[in-house]
Each structure stands twice: as C-alpha cells, then as structure tokens.
PDB file of C-alpha atoms in Angstrom:
ATOM      1  CA  MET A   1       0.000   0.000   0.000  1.00 72.00           C
ATOM      2  CA  SER A   2       2.696   2.469   1.023  1.00 76.00           C
ATOM      3  CA  ARG A   3       4.790   1.897  -2.089  1.00 84.00           C
ATOM      4  CA  CYS A   4       1.766   2.232  -4.358  1.00 88.00           C
ATOM      5  CA  LEU A   5       0.896   5.611  -2.834  1.00 88.00           C
ATOM      6  CA  HIS A   6       4.570   6.643  -2.861  1.00 87.00           C
ATOM      7  CA  TRP A   7       5.034   5.944  -6.563  1.00 90.00           C
ATOM      8  CA  ALA A   8       1.664   7.453  -7.481  1.00 91.00           C
ATOM      9  CA  ALA A   9       2.743  10.695  -5.801  1.00 89.00           C
ATOM     10  CA  ALA A  10       6.185  10.447  -7.427  1.00 90.00           C
ATOM     11  CA  TYR A  11       4.565  10.064 -10.868  1.00 91.00           C
ATOM     12  CA  LEU A  12       2.306  13.080 -10.317  1.00 90.00           C
ATOM     13  CA  LEU A  13       5.146  15.292  -9.096  1.00 89.00           C
ATOM     14  CA  GLY A  14       7.413  14.068 -11.905  1.00 90.00           C
ATOM     15  CA  TRP A  15       4.705  14.861 -14.444  1.00 90.00           C
ATOM     16  CA  GLN A  16       4.148  18.295 -12.919  1.00 88.00           C
ATOM     17  CA  PHE A  17       7.846  19.221 -13.006  1.00 89.00           C
ATOM     18  CA  THR A  18       8.414  17.739 -16.477  1.00 90.00           C
ATOM     19  CA  THR A  19       5.563  19.662 -18.058  1.00 90.00           C
ATOM     20  CA  LEU A  20       6.571  22.815 -16.183  1.00 88.00           C
ATOM     21  CA  LEU A  21      10.094  22.576 -17.602  1.00 92.00           C
ATOM     22  CA  GLY A  22       8.696  21.786 -21.051  1.00 90.00           C
ATOM     23  CA  TRP A  23       6.491  24.875 -21.040  1.00 89.00           C
ATOM     24  CA  ARG A  24       9.383  27.026 -19.795  1.00 92.00           C
ATOM     25  CA  ILE A  25      11.944  25.688 -22.284  1.00 93.00           C
ATOM     26  CA  LEU A  26       9.783  25.055 -25.355  1.00 90.00           C
ATOM     27  CA  GLY A  27       7.092  27.665 -24.778  1.00 88.00           C
ATOM     28  CA  ASP A  28       3.439  27.578 -25.712  1.00 88.00           C
ATOM     29  CA  GLY A  29       3.324  25.562 -28.884  1.00 88.00           C
ATOM     30  CA  GLU A  30       1.577  22.644 -30.531  1.00 90.00           C
ATOM     31  CA  PHE A  31       4.126  20.145 -29.188  1.00 89.00           C
ATOM     32  CA  MET A  32       3.626  21.086 -25.529  1.00 88.00           C
ATOM     33  CA  ARG A  33      -0.141  21.267 -25.927  1.00 86.00           C
ATOM     34  CA  THR A  34      -0.110  17.734 -27.342  1.00 88.00           C
ATOM     35  CA  ILE A  35       2.206  16.416 -24.609  1.00 85.00           C
ATOM     36  CA  SER A  36       0.097  18.058 -21.894  1.00 83.00           C
ATOM     37  CA  ASN A  37      -2.947  16.123 -23.081  1.00 84.00           C
ATOM     38  CA  PHE A  38      -1.264  12.830 -22.100  1.00 83.00           C
ATOM     39  CA  GLY A  39      -1.437  13.537 -18.377  1.00 79.00           C
ATOM     40  CA  PRO A  40      -3.417  15.344 -15.737  1.00 79.00           C
ATOM     41  CA  TYR A  41      -3.706  19.114 -15.700  1.00 81.00           C
ATOM     42  CA  HIS A  42      -2.132  21.370 -13.094  1.00 80.00           C
ATOM     43  CA  GLY A  43      -5.167  21.639 -10.795  1.00 81.00           C
ATOM     44  CA  THR A  44      -5.860  17.928 -11.075  1.00 85.00           C
ATOM     45  CA  VAL A  45      -2.299  17.107 -10.018  1.00 87.00           C
ATOM     46  CA  GLY A  46      -2.659  19.288  -6.924  1.00 87.00           C
ATOM     47  CA  VAL A  47      -5.939  17.709  -5.867  1.00 87.00           C
ATOM     48  CA  LEU A  48      -4.614  14.196  -6.508  1.00 89.00           C
ATOM     49  CA  VAL A  49      -1.374  14.856  -4.606  1.00 90.00           C
ATOM     50  CA  LEU A  50      -3.393  16.070  -1.635  1.00 89.00           C
ATOM     51  CA  ALA A  51      -5.755  13.091  -1.955  1.00 89.00           C
ATOM     52  CA  ILE A  52      -2.789  10.699  -2.004  1.00 91.00           C
ATOM     53  CA  PHE A  53      -0.958  12.480   0.804  1.00 90.00           C
ATOM     54  CA  VAL A  54      -3.714  12.089   3.408  1.00 90.00           C
ATOM     55  CA  PRO A  55      -4.057   8.265   3.294  1.00 92.00           C
ATOM     56  CA  ARG A  56      -0.294   7.921   2.844  1.00 89.00           C
ATOM     57  CA  PHE A  57       0.351   9.983   5.962  1.00 89.00           C
ATOM     58  CA  CYS A  58      -2.247   7.983   7.915  1.00 90.00           C
ATOM     59  CA  TRP A  59      -0.743   4.691   6.705  1.00 88.00           C
ATOM     60  CA  ALA A  60       2.774   5.789   7.676  1.00 85.00           C
ATOM     61  CA  PHE A  61       1.573   6.971  11.084  1.00 88.00           C
ATOM     62  CA  LEU A  62      -0.256   3.715  11.813  1.00 90.00           C
ATOM     63  CA  ASN A  63       2.745   1.632  10.727  1.00 86.00           C
ATOM     64  CA  ARG A  64       5.492   3.823  12.214  1.00 83.00           C
ATOM     65  CA  LYS A  65       6.713   1.093  14.600  1.00 87.00           C
ATOM     66  CA  ARG A  66       7.108  -1.412  11.755  1.00 86.00           C
ATOM     67  CA  ARG A  67       9.255   0.881   9.603  1.00 80.00           C
ATOM     68  CA  ARG A  68      12.871   0.044   9.017  1.00 78.00           C
ATOM     69  CA  GLN A  69      15.148   2.242  11.099  1.00 79.00           C
ATOM     70  CA  PRO A  70      17.705   4.375   9.244  1.00 75.00           C
ATOM     71  CA  ASP A  71      21.276   3.123   9.464  1.00 84.00           C
ATOM     72  CA  GLY A  72      22.587   6.525  10.523  1.00 82.00           C
ATOM     73  CA  SER A  73      24.715   7.107   7.434  1.00 89.00           C
ATOM     74  CA  VAL A  74      24.905  10.535   5.826  1.00 92.00           C
ATOM     75  CA  TRP A  75      22.971   9.300   2.766  1.00 92.00           C
ATOM     76  CA  SER A  76      20.279   7.758   4.925  1.00 89.00           C
ATOM     77  CA  GLU A  77      19.808  10.967   6.893  1.00 90.00           C
ATOM     78  CA  LEU A  78      19.868  13.045   3.705  1.00 92.00           C
ATOM     79  CA  ALA A  79      17.193  10.849   2.114  1.00 89.00           C
ATOM     80  CA  ARG A  80      15.101  11.072   5.272  1.00 87.00           C
ATOM     81  CA  GLY A  81      15.374  14.876   5.333  1.00 92.00           C
ATOM     82  CA  VAL A  82      14.478  15.237   1.660  1.00 92.00           C
ATOM     83  CA  HIS A  83      11.455  12.977   2.103  1.00 87.00           C
ATOM     84  CA  ILE A  84      10.267  14.994   5.102  1.00 90.00           C
ATOM     85  CA  ILE A  85      10.575  18.235   3.120  1.00 93.00           C
ATOM     86  CA  PHE A  86       8.755  16.723   0.117  1.00 88.00           C
ATOM     87  CA  ASN A  87       5.965  15.402   2.319  1.00 89.00           C
ATOM     88  CA  VAL A  88       5.468  18.779   3.953  1.00 92.00           C
ATOM     89  CA  LEU A  89       5.379  20.449   0.526  1.00 90.00           C
ATOM     90  CA  MET A  90       2.959  17.821  -0.827  1.00 88.00           C
ATOM     91  CA  PHE A  91       0.487  18.965   1.809  1.00 91.00           C
ATOM     92  CA  VAL A  92       1.225  22.674   2.089  1.00 93.00           C
ATOM     93  CA  VAL A  93       1.351  23.663  -1.609  1.00 90.00           C
ATOM     94  CA  PRO A  94      -2.030  22.185  -2.679  1.00 89.00           C
ATOM     95  CA  ALA A  95      -3.625  23.298   0.606  1.00 90.00           C
ATOM     96  CA  LEU A  96      -2.430  26.875   0.014  1.00 91.00           C
ATOM     97  CA  ALA A  97      -3.715  26.773  -3.567  1.00 87.00           C
ATOM     98  CA  LEU A  98      -7.156  25.730  -2.326  1.00 85.00           C
ATOM     99  CA  ARG A  99      -6.988  28.422   0.365  1.00 85.00           C
ATOM    100  CA  ARG A 100      -6.092  30.996  -2.279  1.00 85.00           C
ATOM    101  CA  ALA A 101      -9.066  29.939  -4.426  1.00 82.00           C
ATOM    102  CA  TYR A 102     -11.342  30.331  -1.419  1.00 82.00           C
ATOM    103  CA  GLY A 103      -9.817  33.701  -0.512  1.00 81.00           C
ATOM    104  CA  ASN A 104     -10.342  34.950  -4.069  1.00 80.00           C
ATOM    105  CA  GLY A 105     -14.060  34.326  -3.707  1.00 79.00           C
ATOM    106  CA  LYS A 106     -14.070  31.128  -5.765  1.00 80.00           C
ATOM    107  CA  GLY A 107     -15.348  27.732  -4.824  1.00 78.00           C
ATOM    108  CA  TYR A 108     -13.605  24.630  -6.065  1.00 80.00           C
ATOM    109  CA  ASP A 109     -15.327  21.919  -8.076  1.00 80.00           C
ATOM    110  CA  HIS A 110     -13.413  18.988  -9.456  1.00 77.00           C
ATOM    111  CA  TRP A 111     -14.848  16.158 -11.547  1.00 78.00           C
ATOM    112  CA  GLY A 112     -18.339  17.329 -10.607  1.00 80.00           C
ATOM    113  CA  LEU A 113     -17.511  17.087  -6.891  1.00 81.00           C
ATOM    114  CA  ARG A 114     -17.695  20.320  -4.914  1.00 82.00           C
ATOM    115  CA  LEU A 115     -14.690  20.456  -2.595  1.00 80.00           C
ATOM    116  CA  PHE A 116     -15.921  23.740  -1.131  1.00 79.00           C
ATOM    117  CA  PRO A 117     -18.465  26.363  -2.174  1.00 82.00           C
ATOM    118  CA  PRO A 118     -17.597  29.991  -2.922  1.00 81.00           C
ATOM    119  CA  PRO A 119     -17.635  32.175   0.191  1.00 79.00           C
ATOM    120  CA  ALA A 120     -20.420  34.695   0.696  1.00 74.00           C
ATOM    121  CA  GLU A 121     -17.946  37.492  -0.100  1.00 67.00           C
ATOM    122  CA  LYS A 122     -14.376  37.781  -1.274  1.00 65.00           C
ATOM    123  CA  CYS A 123     -11.755  37.856   1.488  1.00 62.00           C
ATOM    124  CA  ARG A 124      -9.728  41.029   1.739  1.00 65.00           C
ATOM    125  CA  GLY A 125      -6.153  40.934   2.815  1.00 58.00           C
TER     126      GLY A 125
END
C-alpha cells in the first residue's frame, strides 16, 4: 500500500515538473499542448497529490513502529530529510492553492464534486 501511494505521488510530481520545464523551455506551442494532453492538468495534479498524501500519511503513522530504522549514514539521513521536506510540501502547496481559491471568492469543483463552495464574499487581505 505504502509503495503504491509513494510511486503514485512520485509520478504526479514528476509529471508536474516535467511539463513545467517543457512549457518554460519550449514555450506555448503545438508540441507542448499535445504532450500536456497525455497527463493530468495542473489543478488535477494538486488535488490528486493532496488526496494521495492524506491516506499515505495515515498509513505511515499507523505503521510507524514497523518501519525500518535508518542506518545513521549521511545518505540515509539526507534521504530522510528530503522525504520529510517533500511530504510537507505535498500537503502545504495544494492546501495553500485551495486556500487561495477560497480567498479569491471562488469555490472549487473537481470532476463534478464540490470540494468547497464559494464564500459569501471575497476575502480582503
């Protein structure tokens, strides 16, 4: 279960960064528009990353005593630190994007499912 969620998140983040670099390097053209149609769109990636993060975090928390302990090497500690940073970002970045949509007076619907309705008035800040 954990590996499936791990590699699903890795695919989504890899896709996001690859298409981002493609748009930056190649620009808005027919090639990048065609390539972008092969995978999920920006907003979809964010929602899916957040949807994968929550059960993955719960699974890791419930199984924390069964996890292999790091060997204490520099590489092991580096990998652990990078994974912690990535996991924090996988929650914070999509959550902030949803918060921004709410603050701008927009609701958020995805695949016909309303994640949250628009607020009564736009937030000022």
